């Protein structure tokens, strides 16, 4: 059974930092794109993605320079380091895996349950 389990969310003041983790199990994701999305309203918004094999990364403009996505193959874990957090970063953050390197949530097959991030002003 494939599982993606996020952790690390919480309440933080504006300007603070959090690190989200996504532990994967049940299959290997070599060659897959691993991504973070967030949802504050109706639509799920792309945040960042990483190629599990090549380590290439891509970010949404809204988080570029503040967030960093990385992965640890030995721990089967993907991270999202979030610095200089703003109130508008408040959302439920989801980890996802898909065979296409895409910004669309429709292209991702596996999803975690989400972790809440709240940034106070």
Phi, psi and omega in degrees: 000124180282132178225140170237122184237115180269153173204169175106355178289171180166193179256130181217152177281155177305137184093348181276186184227153171215153173237119176268145177238149177225106180268127182254151177204162175098341175192165173269149182245028177302129182085352180272160168265131175252133186223159169245132173239164174220154182220116176250331179234224185287316188266147177271123188259133176293138179244304184198158174214159179219141175278119186301327185272316186265345181071012176289146186233160178208140185232151168291148181301328185292342183241355183301132181088348179246326183251149177225126176260140180209169177217152178238105184299320183297330182259001182052044187229140173247141182241156169226105176274122184242116179244164179049049184294147181239157178305327180288354173278353180299125183182172165271128183257132182241141171263143182214155178228137180206156184278346177255143180270091193227159173265353184270130177299337181294342182267006181249132188269320186248140183224148171273182184273346178097153176222135185278133172240124179236124181247117181268149181271000000 
